[in-house]
mmCIF file of the C-alpha atoms, coordinates in Angstrom:
data_MODEL
# 
_entry.id   MODEL 
# 
loop_
_atom_site.group_PDB 
_atom_site.id 
_atom_site.type_symbol 
_atom_site.label_atom_id 
_atom_site.label_alt_id 
_atom_site.label_comp_id 
_atom_site.label_asym_id 
_atom_site.label_entity_id 
_atom_site.label_seq_id 
_atom_site.pdbx_PDB_ins_code 
_atom_site.Cartn_x 
_atom_site.Cartn_y 
_atom_site.Cartn_z 
_atom_site.occupancy 
_atom_site.B_iso_or_equiv 
_atom_site.pdbx_formal_charge 
_atom_site.auth_seq_id 
_atom_site.auth_comp_id 
_atom_site.auth_asym_id 
_atom_site.auth_atom_id 
_atom_site.pdbx_PDB_model_num 
ATOM 1   C CA . SER A 1 1   ? 8.105   -21.231 -7.126  1.00 0.00 ? 1   SER A CA 1 
ATOM 2   C CA . GLY A 1 2   ? 10.617  -22.338 -4.491  1.00 0.00 ? 2   GLY A CA 1 
ATOM 3   C CA . ALA A 1 3   ? 12.307  -18.925 -4.529  1.00 0.00 ? 3   ALA A CA 1 
ATOM 4   C CA . ARG A 1 4   ? 8.937   -17.244 -4.127  1.00 0.00 ? 4   ARG A CA 1 
ATOM 5   C CA . ALA A 1 5   ? 8.082   -19.528 -1.226  1.00 0.00 ? 5   ALA A CA 1 
ATOM 6   C CA . GLU A 1 6   ? 11.344  -18.695 0.536   1.00 0.00 ? 6   GLU A CA 1 
ATOM 7   C CA . TRP A 1 7   ? 10.170  -15.205 1.375   1.00 0.00 ? 7   TRP A CA 1 
ATOM 8   C CA . ILE A 1 8   ? 6.603   -16.381 2.068   1.00 0.00 ? 8   ILE A CA 1 
ATOM 9   C CA . VAL A 1 9   ? 7.693   -19.021 4.595   1.00 0.00 ? 9   VAL A CA 1 
ATOM 10  C CA . GLN A 1 10  ? 10.291  -17.148 6.605   1.00 0.00 ? 10  GLN A CA 1 
ATOM 11  C CA . ASP A 1 11  ? 11.289  -19.708 9.201   1.00 0.00 ? 11  ASP A CA 1 
ATOM 12  C CA . ARG A 1 12  ? 13.647  -22.506 8.151   1.00 0.00 ? 12  ARG A CA 1 
ATOM 13  C CA . LYS A 1 13  ? 11.516  -25.249 9.715   1.00 0.00 ? 13  LYS A CA 1 
ATOM 14  C CA . GLY A 1 14  ? 8.389   -24.033 7.916   1.00 0.00 ? 14  GLY A CA 1 
ATOM 15  C CA . LEU A 1 15  ? 10.358  -23.613 4.692   1.00 0.00 ? 15  LEU A CA 1 
ATOM 16  C CA . ARG A 1 16  ? 11.793  -27.127 5.004   1.00 0.00 ? 16  ARG A CA 1 
ATOM 17  C CA . LYS A 1 17  ? 8.296   -28.598 5.365   1.00 0.00 ? 17  LYS A CA 1 
ATOM 18  C CA . PHE A 1 18  ? 7.090   -26.708 2.314   1.00 0.00 ? 18  PHE A CA 1 
ATOM 19  C CA . SER A 1 19  ? 10.236  -27.619 0.317   1.00 0.00 ? 19  SER A CA 1 
ATOM 20  C CA . ASN A 1 20  ? 9.784   -31.297 1.161   1.00 0.00 ? 20  ASN A CA 1 
ATOM 21  C CA . PHE A 1 21  ? 6.223   -31.049 -0.114  1.00 0.00 ? 21  PHE A CA 1 
ATOM 22  C CA . GLU A 1 22  ? 7.436   -29.422 -3.351  1.00 0.00 ? 22  GLU A CA 1 
ATOM 23  C CA . ARG A 1 23  ? 9.842   -32.315 -3.900  1.00 0.00 ? 23  ARG A CA 1 
ATOM 24  C CA . LEU A 1 24  ? 6.963   -34.728 -3.430  1.00 0.00 ? 24  LEU A CA 1 
ATOM 25  C CA . ILE A 1 25  ? 4.681   -32.825 -5.768  1.00 0.00 ? 25  ILE A CA 1 
ATOM 26  C CA . ASP A 1 26  ? 7.363   -32.649 -8.482  1.00 0.00 ? 26  ASP A CA 1 
ATOM 27  C CA . GLN A 1 27  ? 6.687   -36.351 -9.054  1.00 0.00 ? 27  GLN A CA 1 
ATOM 28  C CA . ASP A 1 28  ? 3.082   -35.575 -10.084 1.00 0.00 ? 28  ASP A CA 1 
ATOM 29  C CA . PRO A 1 29  ? 2.744   -31.816 -10.698 1.00 0.00 ? 29  PRO A CA 1 
ATOM 30  C CA . THR A 1 30  ? -0.732  -32.005 -12.272 1.00 0.00 ? 30  THR A CA 1 
ATOM 31  C CA . GLY A 1 31  ? -2.238  -33.959 -9.384  1.00 0.00 ? 31  GLY A CA 1 
ATOM 32  C CA . SER A 1 32  ? -3.507  -36.568 -11.826 1.00 0.00 ? 32  SER A CA 1 
ATOM 33  C CA . VAL A 1 33  ? -2.225  -39.413 -9.650  1.00 0.00 ? 33  VAL A CA 1 
ATOM 34  C CA . MET A 1 34  ? -2.149  -37.995 -6.108  1.00 0.00 ? 34  MET A CA 1 
ATOM 35  C CA . GLU A 1 35  ? -4.041  -35.392 -4.119  1.00 0.00 ? 35  GLU A CA 1 
ATOM 36  C CA . TYR A 1 36  ? -2.908  -34.365 -0.662  1.00 0.00 ? 36  TYR A CA 1 
ATOM 37  C CA . ILE A 1 37  ? -4.282  -33.550 2.756   1.00 0.00 ? 37  ILE A CA 1 
ATOM 38  C CA . TYR A 1 38  ? -1.659  -31.926 4.953   1.00 0.00 ? 38  TYR A CA 1 
ATOM 39  C CA . VAL A 1 39  ? -1.858  -32.759 8.667   1.00 0.00 ? 39  VAL A CA 1 
ATOM 40  C CA . GLY A 1 40  ? 0.218   -30.830 11.168  1.00 0.00 ? 40  GLY A CA 1 
ATOM 41  C CA . ASP A 1 41  ? -0.107  -28.956 14.420  1.00 0.00 ? 41  ASP A CA 1 
ATOM 42  C CA . THR A 1 42  ? -0.206  -25.385 15.635  1.00 0.00 ? 42  THR A CA 1 
ATOM 43  C CA . GLY A 1 43  ? 3.140   -25.578 17.422  1.00 0.00 ? 43  GLY A CA 1 
ATOM 44  C CA . GLU A 1 44  ? 5.775   -26.129 14.713  1.00 0.00 ? 44  GLU A CA 1 
ATOM 45  C CA . LEU A 1 45  ? 4.985   -23.649 11.904  1.00 0.00 ? 45  LEU A CA 1 
ATOM 46  C CA . ASP A 1 46  ? 2.871   -26.305 10.214  1.00 0.00 ? 46  ASP A CA 1 
ATOM 47  C CA . GLN A 1 47  ? 0.078   -23.784 9.739   1.00 0.00 ? 47  GLN A CA 1 
ATOM 48  C CA . GLU A 1 48  ? 2.338   -21.480 7.745   1.00 0.00 ? 48  GLU A CA 1 
ATOM 49  C CA . ALA A 1 49  ? 3.631   -24.389 5.638   1.00 0.00 ? 49  ALA A CA 1 
ATOM 50  C CA . GLY A 1 50  ? 0.130   -25.777 5.035   1.00 0.00 ? 50  GLY A CA 1 
ATOM 51  C CA . GLU A 1 51  ? -1.344  -22.413 4.114   1.00 0.00 ? 51  GLU A CA 1 
ATOM 52  C CA . THR A 1 52  ? 1.519   -21.847 1.674   1.00 0.00 ? 52  THR A CA 1 
ATOM 53  C CA . MET A 1 53  ? 0.732   -25.219 0.093   1.00 0.00 ? 53  MET A CA 1 
ATOM 54  C CA . LEU A 1 54  ? -2.881  -24.102 -0.371  1.00 0.00 ? 54  LEU A CA 1 
ATOM 55  C CA . ARG A 1 55  ? -1.820  -20.784 -1.884  1.00 0.00 ? 55  ARG A CA 1 
ATOM 56  C CA . GLU A 1 56  ? 0.724   -22.356 -4.236  1.00 0.00 ? 56  GLU A CA 1 
ATOM 57  C CA . TYR A 1 57  ? -0.905  -25.722 -5.085  1.00 0.00 ? 57  TYR A CA 1 
ATOM 58  C CA . PRO A 1 58  ? -4.691  -25.577 -4.518  1.00 0.00 ? 58  PRO A CA 1 
ATOM 59  C CA . GLN A 1 59  ? -5.208  -27.962 -7.440  1.00 0.00 ? 59  GLN A CA 1 
ATOM 60  C CA . VAL A 1 60  ? -3.606  -30.867 -5.538  1.00 0.00 ? 60  VAL A CA 1 
ATOM 61  C CA . VAL A 1 61  ? -3.920  -29.964 -1.834  1.00 0.00 ? 61  VAL A CA 1 
ATOM 62  C CA . LYS A 1 62  ? -7.480  -30.822 -0.776  1.00 0.00 ? 62  LYS A CA 1 
ATOM 63  C CA . ALA A 1 63  ? -7.244  -29.545 2.816   1.00 0.00 ? 63  ALA A CA 1 
ATOM 64  C CA . VAL A 1 64  ? -4.986  -28.664 5.729   1.00 0.00 ? 64  VAL A CA 1 
ATOM 65  C CA . PHE A 1 65  ? -5.761  -30.153 9.154   1.00 0.00 ? 65  PHE A CA 1 
ATOM 66  C CA . LEU A 1 66  ? -4.008  -28.661 12.201  1.00 0.00 ? 66  LEU A CA 1 
ATOM 67  C CA . HIS A 1 67  ? -3.973  -30.219 15.660  1.00 0.00 ? 67  HIS A CA 1 
ATOM 68  C CA . VAL A 1 68  ? -4.376  -27.459 18.258  1.00 0.00 ? 68  VAL A CA 1 
ATOM 69  C CA . VAL A 1 69  ? -1.598  -28.013 20.809  1.00 0.00 ? 69  VAL A CA 1 
ATOM 70  C CA . SER A 1 70  ? -1.824  -26.229 24.129  1.00 0.00 ? 70  SER A CA 1 
ATOM 71  C CA . GLU A 1 71  ? -0.356  -26.409 27.599  1.00 0.00 ? 71  GLU A CA 1 
ATOM 72  C CA . THR A 1 72  ? -3.731  -25.404 29.051  1.00 0.00 ? 72  THR A CA 1 
ATOM 73  C CA . PRO A 1 73  ? -6.841  -27.572 29.062  1.00 0.00 ? 73  PRO A CA 1 
ATOM 74  C CA . PHE A 1 74  ? -9.719  -26.748 26.733  1.00 0.00 ? 74  PHE A CA 1 
ATOM 75  C CA . PRO A 1 75  ? -8.011  -24.249 24.423  1.00 0.00 ? 75  PRO A CA 1 
ATOM 76  C CA . THR A 1 76  ? -10.053 -22.203 21.992  1.00 0.00 ? 76  THR A CA 1 
ATOM 77  C CA . ILE A 1 77  ? -10.255 -24.016 18.658  1.00 0.00 ? 77  ILE A CA 1 
ATOM 78  C CA . PRO A 1 78  ? -10.019 -21.544 15.762  1.00 0.00 ? 78  PRO A CA 1 
ATOM 79  C CA . SER A 1 79  ? -12.800 -21.632 13.205  1.00 0.00 ? 79  SER A CA 1 
ATOM 80  C CA . CYS A 1 80  ? -12.194 -23.302 9.872   1.00 0.00 ? 80  CYS A CA 1 
ATOM 81  C CA . LYS A 1 81  ? -11.162 -20.987 7.063   1.00 0.00 ? 81  LYS A CA 1 
ATOM 82  C CA . LEU A 1 82  ? -10.718 -21.235 3.314   1.00 0.00 ? 82  LEU A CA 1 
ATOM 83  C CA . ILE A 1 83  ? -7.624  -20.488 1.269   1.00 0.00 ? 83  ILE A CA 1 
ATOM 84  C CA . ASN A 1 84  ? -8.120  -20.736 -2.498  1.00 0.00 ? 84  ASN A CA 1 
ATOM 85  C CA . GLY A 1 85  ? -11.400 -22.494 -1.792  1.00 0.00 ? 85  GLY A CA 1 
ATOM 86  C CA . ARG A 1 86  ? -9.687  -25.212 0.269   1.00 0.00 ? 86  ARG A CA 1 
ATOM 87  C CA . PRO A 1 87  ? -10.339 -25.703 3.998   1.00 0.00 ? 87  PRO A CA 1 
ATOM 88  C CA . VAL A 1 88  ? -7.918  -25.143 6.860   1.00 0.00 ? 88  VAL A CA 1 
ATOM 89  C CA . VAL A 1 89  ? -9.393  -27.195 9.717   1.00 0.00 ? 89  VAL A CA 1 
ATOM 90  C CA . PHE A 1 90  ? -8.335  -26.981 13.367  1.00 0.00 ? 90  PHE A CA 1 
ATOM 91  C CA . PHE A 1 91  ? -8.938  -29.907 15.720  1.00 0.00 ? 91  PHE A CA 1 
ATOM 92  C CA . ARG A 1 92  ? -8.159  -31.000 19.265  1.00 0.00 ? 92  ARG A CA 1 
ATOM 93  C CA . THR A 1 93  ? -8.473  -34.795 18.874  1.00 0.00 ? 93  THR A CA 1 
ATOM 94  C CA . TYR A 1 94  ? -8.189  -37.181 15.960  1.00 0.00 ? 94  TYR A CA 1 
ATOM 95  C CA . VAL A 1 95  ? -11.892 -37.840 16.378  1.00 0.00 ? 95  VAL A CA 1 
ATOM 96  C CA . GLY A 1 96  ? -12.491 -34.118 15.823  1.00 0.00 ? 96  GLY A CA 1 
ATOM 97  C CA . ALA A 1 97  ? -10.337 -34.258 12.693  1.00 0.00 ? 97  ALA A CA 1 
ATOM 98  C CA . ALA A 1 98  ? -12.232 -37.302 11.429  1.00 0.00 ? 98  ALA A CA 1 
ATOM 99  C CA . VAL A 1 99  ? -15.592 -35.610 12.032  1.00 0.00 ? 99  VAL A CA 1 
ATOM 100 C CA . GLN A 1 100 ? -14.511 -32.564 10.048  1.00 0.00 ? 100 GLN A CA 1 
ATOM 101 C CA . ALA A 1 101 ? -13.044 -34.733 7.269   1.00 0.00 ? 101 ALA A CA 1 
ATOM 102 C CA . CYS A 1 102 ? -16.339 -36.644 7.077   1.00 0.00 ? 102 CYS A CA 1 
ATOM 103 C CA . LYS A 1 103 ? -18.353 -33.412 6.901   1.00 0.00 ? 103 LYS A CA 1 
ATOM 104 C CA . LEU A 1 104 ? -16.090 -32.233 4.063   1.00 0.00 ? 104 LEU A CA 1 
ATOM 105 C CA . GLY A 1 105 ? -16.532 -35.497 2.143   1.00 0.00 ? 105 GLY A CA 1 
ATOM 106 C CA . LEU A 1 106 ? -12.874 -36.446 2.577   1.00 0.00 ? 106 LEU A CA 1 
ATOM 107 C CA . LEU A 1 107 ? -13.598 -39.462 4.817   1.00 0.00 ? 107 LEU A CA 1 
ATOM 108 C CA . GLY A 1 108 ? -16.502 -41.886 4.867   1.00 0.00 ? 108 GLY A CA 1 
ATOM 109 C CA . GLU A 1 109 ? -18.720 -42.456 7.894   1.00 0.00 ? 109 GLU A CA 1 
ATOM 110 C CA . SER A 1 110 ? -17.404 -45.960 8.568   1.00 0.00 ? 110 SER A CA 1 
ATOM 111 C CA . ALA A 1 111 ? -13.823 -44.661 8.504   1.00 0.00 ? 111 ALA A CA 1 
ATOM 112 C CA . MET A 1 112 ? -14.819 -41.858 10.899  1.00 0.00 ? 112 MET A CA 1 
ATOM 113 C CA . MET A 1 113 ? -16.269 -44.413 13.289  1.00 0.00 ? 113 MET A CA 1 
ATOM 114 C CA . ARG A 1 114 ? -13.084 -46.520 13.089  1.00 0.00 ? 114 ARG A CA 1 
ATOM 115 C CA . VAL A 1 115 ? -11.174 -43.409 14.218  1.00 0.00 ? 115 VAL A CA 1 
ATOM 116 C CA . VAL A 1 116 ? -13.668 -42.971 17.097  1.00 0.00 ? 116 VAL A CA 1 
ATOM 117 C CA . SER A 1 117 ? -13.140 -46.587 18.177  1.00 0.00 ? 117 SER A CA 1 
ATOM 118 C CA . ALA A 1 118 ? -9.329  -46.448 17.919  1.00 0.00 ? 118 ALA A CA 1 
ATOM 119 C CA . ALA A 1 119 ? -9.161  -43.134 19.783  1.00 0.00 ? 119 ALA A CA 1 
ATOM 120 C CA . GLN A 1 120 ? -11.327 -44.430 22.603  1.00 0.00 ? 120 GLN A CA 1 
ATOM 121 C CA . GLN A 1 121 ? -9.212  -47.586 22.863  1.00 0.00 ? 121 GLN A CA 1 
ATOM 122 C CA . SER A 1 122 ? -6.044  -45.481 23.013  1.00 0.00 ? 122 SER A CA 1 
ATOM 123 C CA . LEU A 1 123 ? -7.383  -43.857 26.188  1.00 0.00 ? 123 LEU A CA 1 
ATOM 124 C CA . ASP A 1 124 ? -8.371  -47.122 27.909  1.00 0.00 ? 124 ASP A CA 1 
ATOM 125 C CA . ASN A 1 125 ? -5.715  -46.638 30.606  1.00 0.00 ? 125 ASN A CA 1 
ATOM 126 C CA . THR A 1 126 ? -6.453  -42.936 31.105  1.00 0.00 ? 126 THR A CA 1 
ATOM 127 C CA . GLU A 1 127 ? -8.665  -41.618 33.888  1.00 0.00 ? 127 GLU A CA 1 
ATOM 128 C CA . ARG A 1 128 ? -12.112 -40.740 32.557  1.00 0.00 ? 128 ARG A CA 1 
ATOM 129 C CA . THR A 1 129 ? -11.892 -37.359 34.288  1.00 0.00 ? 129 THR A CA 1 
ATOM 130 C CA . SER A 1 130 ? -8.742  -36.364 32.371  1.00 0.00 ? 130 SER A CA 1 
ATOM 131 C CA . ASP A 1 131 ? -8.643  -33.438 29.935  1.00 0.00 ? 131 ASP A CA 1 
ATOM 132 C CA . LYS A 1 132 ? -8.000  -35.922 27.118  1.00 0.00 ? 132 LYS A CA 1 
ATOM 133 C CA . TRP A 1 133 ? -11.287 -37.714 27.785  1.00 0.00 ? 133 TRP A CA 1 
ATOM 134 C CA . GLN A 1 134 ? -13.146 -34.402 28.114  1.00 0.00 ? 134 GLN A CA 1 
ATOM 135 C CA . ASP A 1 135 ? -11.900 -33.338 24.665  1.00 0.00 ? 135 ASP A CA 1 
ATOM 136 C CA . MET A 1 136 ? -12.795 -36.794 23.337  1.00 0.00 ? 136 MET A CA 1 
ATOM 137 C CA . TYR A 1 137 ? -16.364 -36.736 24.723  1.00 0.00 ? 137 TYR A CA 1 
ATOM 138 C CA . LYS A 1 138 ? -17.141 -33.527 22.842  1.00 0.00 ? 138 LYS A CA 1 
ATOM 139 C CA . ASP A 1 139 ? -15.741 -34.845 19.560  1.00 0.00 ? 139 ASP A CA 1 
ATOM 140 C CA . VAL A 1 140 ? -17.416 -38.264 19.890  1.00 0.00 ? 140 VAL A CA 1 
ATOM 141 C CA . THR A 1 141 ? -20.733 -36.475 20.438  1.00 0.00 ? 141 THR A CA 1 
ATOM 142 C CA . ASP A 1 142 ? -20.061 -34.487 17.254  1.00 0.00 ? 142 ASP A CA 1 
ATOM 143 C CA . ALA A 1 143 ? -19.322 -37.755 15.418  1.00 0.00 ? 143 ALA A CA 1 
ATOM 144 C CA . TYR A 1 144 ? -22.677 -39.252 16.397  1.00 0.00 ? 144 TYR A CA 1 
ATOM 145 C CA . HIS A 1 145 ? -24.458 -36.022 15.430  1.00 0.00 ? 145 HIS A CA 1 
ATOM 146 C CA . ALA A 1 146 ? -22.749 -36.180 12.015  1.00 0.00 ? 146 ALA A CA 1 
ATOM 147 C CA . LEU A 1 147 ? -24.045 -39.750 11.608  1.00 0.00 ? 147 LEU A CA 1 
ATOM 148 C CA . SER A 1 148 ? -27.577 -38.837 12.587  1.00 0.00 ? 148 SER A CA 1 
ATOM 149 C CA . LYS A 1 149 ? -27.705 -36.087 9.932   1.00 0.00 ? 149 LYS A CA 1 
ATOM 150 C CA . ASN A 1 150 ? -27.108 -38.591 7.122   1.00 0.00 ? 150 ASN A CA 1 
# 
Protein backbone atom coordinates (compact mmCIF):
# COMPACT_ATOMS: atom_id res chain seq x y z
CA SER A 1 0.00 0.00 0.00
CA GLY A 2 3.04 2.28 0.16
CA ALA A 3 3.02 2.73 -3.62
CA ARG A 4 -0.67 3.57 -3.52
CA ALA A 5 -0.07 6.09 -0.75
CA GLU A 6 2.68 7.80 -2.76
CA TRP A 7 0.19 9.27 -5.19
CA ILE A 8 -2.38 9.93 -2.44
CA VAL A 9 0.06 11.93 -0.29
CA GLN A 10 1.79 14.09 -2.88
CA ASP A 11 4.12 16.17 -0.75
CA ARG A 12 7.33 14.55 0.50
CA LYS A 13 6.84 15.75 4.09
CA GLY A 14 3.30 14.33 4.22
CA LEU A 15 4.48 11.13 2.55
CA ARG A 16 7.35 10.78 5.03
CA LYS A 17 4.94 11.07 7.96
CA PHE A 18 2.66 8.44 6.47
CA SER A 19 5.62 6.16 5.59
CA ASN A 20 6.95 6.41 9.14
CA PHE A 21 3.52 5.37 10.38
CA GLU A 22 3.49 2.39 7.99
CA ARG A 23 6.84 1.25 9.38
CA LEU A 24 5.41 1.46 12.87
CA ILE A 25 2.26 -0.41 11.95
CA ASP A 26 4.24 -3.19 10.23
CA GLN A 27 5.21 -4.34 13.73
CA ASP A 28 1.54 -5.04 14.56
CA PRO A 29 -0.50 -5.00 11.33
CA THR A 30 -3.70 -6.41 12.88
CA GLY A 31 -3.82 -3.81 15.65
CA SER A 32 -4.09 -6.58 18.22
CA VAL A 33 -1.42 -4.98 20.42
CA MET A 34 -1.56 -1.26 19.58
CA GLU A 35 -4.15 1.23 18.39
CA TYR A 36 -3.19 4.74 17.40
CA ILE A 37 -4.36 8.32 17.74
CA TYR A 38 -2.48 10.62 15.39
CA VAL A 39 -1.84 14.15 16.68
CA GLY A 40 -0.55 16.82 14.34
CA ASP A 41 -1.28 20.35 13.25
CA THR A 42 -2.80 22.15 10.30
CA GLY A 43 0.47 23.71 9.16
CA GLU A 44 2.73 20.81 8.11
CA LEU A 45 0.59 18.50 5.93
CA ASP A 46 -0.32 16.50 9.03
CA GLN A 47 -3.97 16.59 8.02
CA GLU A 48 -3.22 14.90 4.71
CA ALA A 49 -1.04 12.27 6.42
CA GLY A 50 -3.61 11.63 9.16
CA GLU A 51 -6.52 11.35 6.76
CA THR A 52 -4.52 8.90 4.65
CA MET A 53 -3.91 6.82 7.78
CA LEU A 54 -7.68 6.73 8.39
CA ARG A 55 -8.38 5.74 4.79
CA GLU A 56 -5.71 3.03 4.72
CA TYR A 57 -5.77 1.72 8.32
CA PRO A 58 -9.13 2.50 9.99
CA GLN A 59 -8.88 -0.75 11.97
CA VAL A 60 -5.94 0.56 14.03
CA VAL A 61 -6.18 4.37 13.84
CA LYS A 62 -8.83 5.45 16.35
CA ALA A 63 -8.76 9.19 15.57
CA VAL A 64 -6.79 12.09 14.13
CA PHE A 65 -6.41 15.26 16.22
CA LEU A 66 -5.14 18.42 14.49
CA HIS A 67 -4.00 21.56 16.28
CA VAL A 68 -5.27 24.60 14.35
CA VAL A 69 -2.25 26.88 13.89
CA SER A 70 -2.84 30.46 12.84
CA GLU A 71 -1.04 33.77 12.76
CA THR A 72 -4.31 35.54 13.60
CA PRO A 73 -6.11 35.34 16.93
CA PHE A 74 -9.31 33.33 17.22
CA PRO A 75 -9.18 31.39 13.95
CA THR A 76 -12.20 29.44 12.78
CA ILE A 77 -11.97 25.86 14.05
CA PRO A 78 -13.21 23.41 11.41
CA SER A 79 -15.95 21.01 12.43
CA CYS A 80 -15.07 17.42 13.21
CA LYS A 81 -15.52 14.99 10.35
CA LEU A 82 -15.46 11.23 9.90
CA ILE A 83 -13.29 9.19 7.57
CA ASN A 84 -14.08 5.46 7.55
CA GLY A 85 -16.13 6.03 10.68
CA ARG A 86 -13.15 7.52 12.55
CA PRO A 87 -13.06 11.15 13.75
CA VAL A 88 -10.82 13.94 12.51
CA VAL A 89 -10.87 16.48 15.34
CA PHE A 90 -9.59 20.06 15.13
CA PHE A 91 -8.55 21.92 18.27
CA ARG A 92 -6.94 25.19 19.33
CA THR A 93 -5.59 24.19 22.76
CA TYR A 94 -4.63 20.92 24.37
CA VAL A 95 -7.58 21.41 26.69
CA GLY A 96 -9.82 21.51 23.62
CA ALA A 97 -8.23 18.29 22.37
CA ALA A 98 -8.71 16.64 25.76
CA VAL A 99 -12.37 17.68 25.88
CA GLN A 100 -13.00 16.18 22.45
CA ALA A 101 -11.07 13.01 23.34
CA CYS A 102 -13.18 12.67 26.51
CA LYS A 103 -16.42 13.13 24.56
CA LEU A 104 -15.27 10.42 22.13
CA GLY A 105 -14.45 8.01 24.97
CA LEU A 106 -10.73 8.09 24.19
CA LEU A 107 -9.77 9.84 27.46
CA GLY A 108 -11.26 9.63 30.92
CA GLU A 109 -12.62 12.63 32.82
CA SER A 110 -9.82 12.65 35.39
CA ALA A 111 -7.22 12.62 32.60
CA MET A 112 -9.06 15.49 30.89
CA MET A 113 -8.92 17.49 34.10
CA ARG A 114 -5.19 16.79 34.47
CA VAL A 115 -4.73 18.32 31.00
CA VAL A 116 -6.79 21.35 32.11
CA SER A 117 -4.59 21.79 35.19
CA ALA A 118 -1.30 21.36 33.30
CA ALA A 119 -2.39 23.74 30.54
CA GLN A 120 -3.41 26.41 33.02
CA GLN A 121 -0.10 26.04 34.87
CA SER A 122 1.80 26.38 31.59
CA LEU A 123 0.28 29.84 31.16
CA ASP A 124 1.05 31.04 34.70
CA ASN A 125 3.52 33.64 33.40
CA THR A 126 1.29 34.79 30.54
CA GLU A 127 -0.93 37.86 30.74
CA ARG A 128 -4.54 36.87 31.37
CA THR A 129 -5.63 39.12 28.51
CA SER A 130 -3.51 37.24 25.95
CA ASP A 131 -5.01 35.32 23.03
CA LYS A 132 -3.68 32.10 24.57
CA TRP A 133 -5.72 32.63 27.73
CA GLN A 134 -8.80 33.60 25.70
CA ASP A 135 -8.58 30.31 23.77
CA MET A 136 -8.00 28.48 27.05
CA TYR A 137 -11.03 30.03 28.81
CA LYS A 138 -13.37 28.75 26.10
CA ASP A 139 -11.94 25.23 26.21
CA VAL A 140 -11.87 25.07 30.03
CA THR A 141 -15.55 26.08 30.03
CA ASP A 142 -16.21 23.24 27.58
CA ALA A 143 -14.33 20.85 29.89
CA TYR A 144 -16.53 21.74 32.86
CA HIS A 145 -19.66 21.41 30.71
CA ALA A 146 -18.48 17.93 29.64
CA LEU A 147 -18.10 17.01 33.33
CA SER A 148 -21.53 18.30 34.26
CA LYS A 149 -23.18 16.15 31.56
CA ASN A 150 -21.88 12.94 33.14
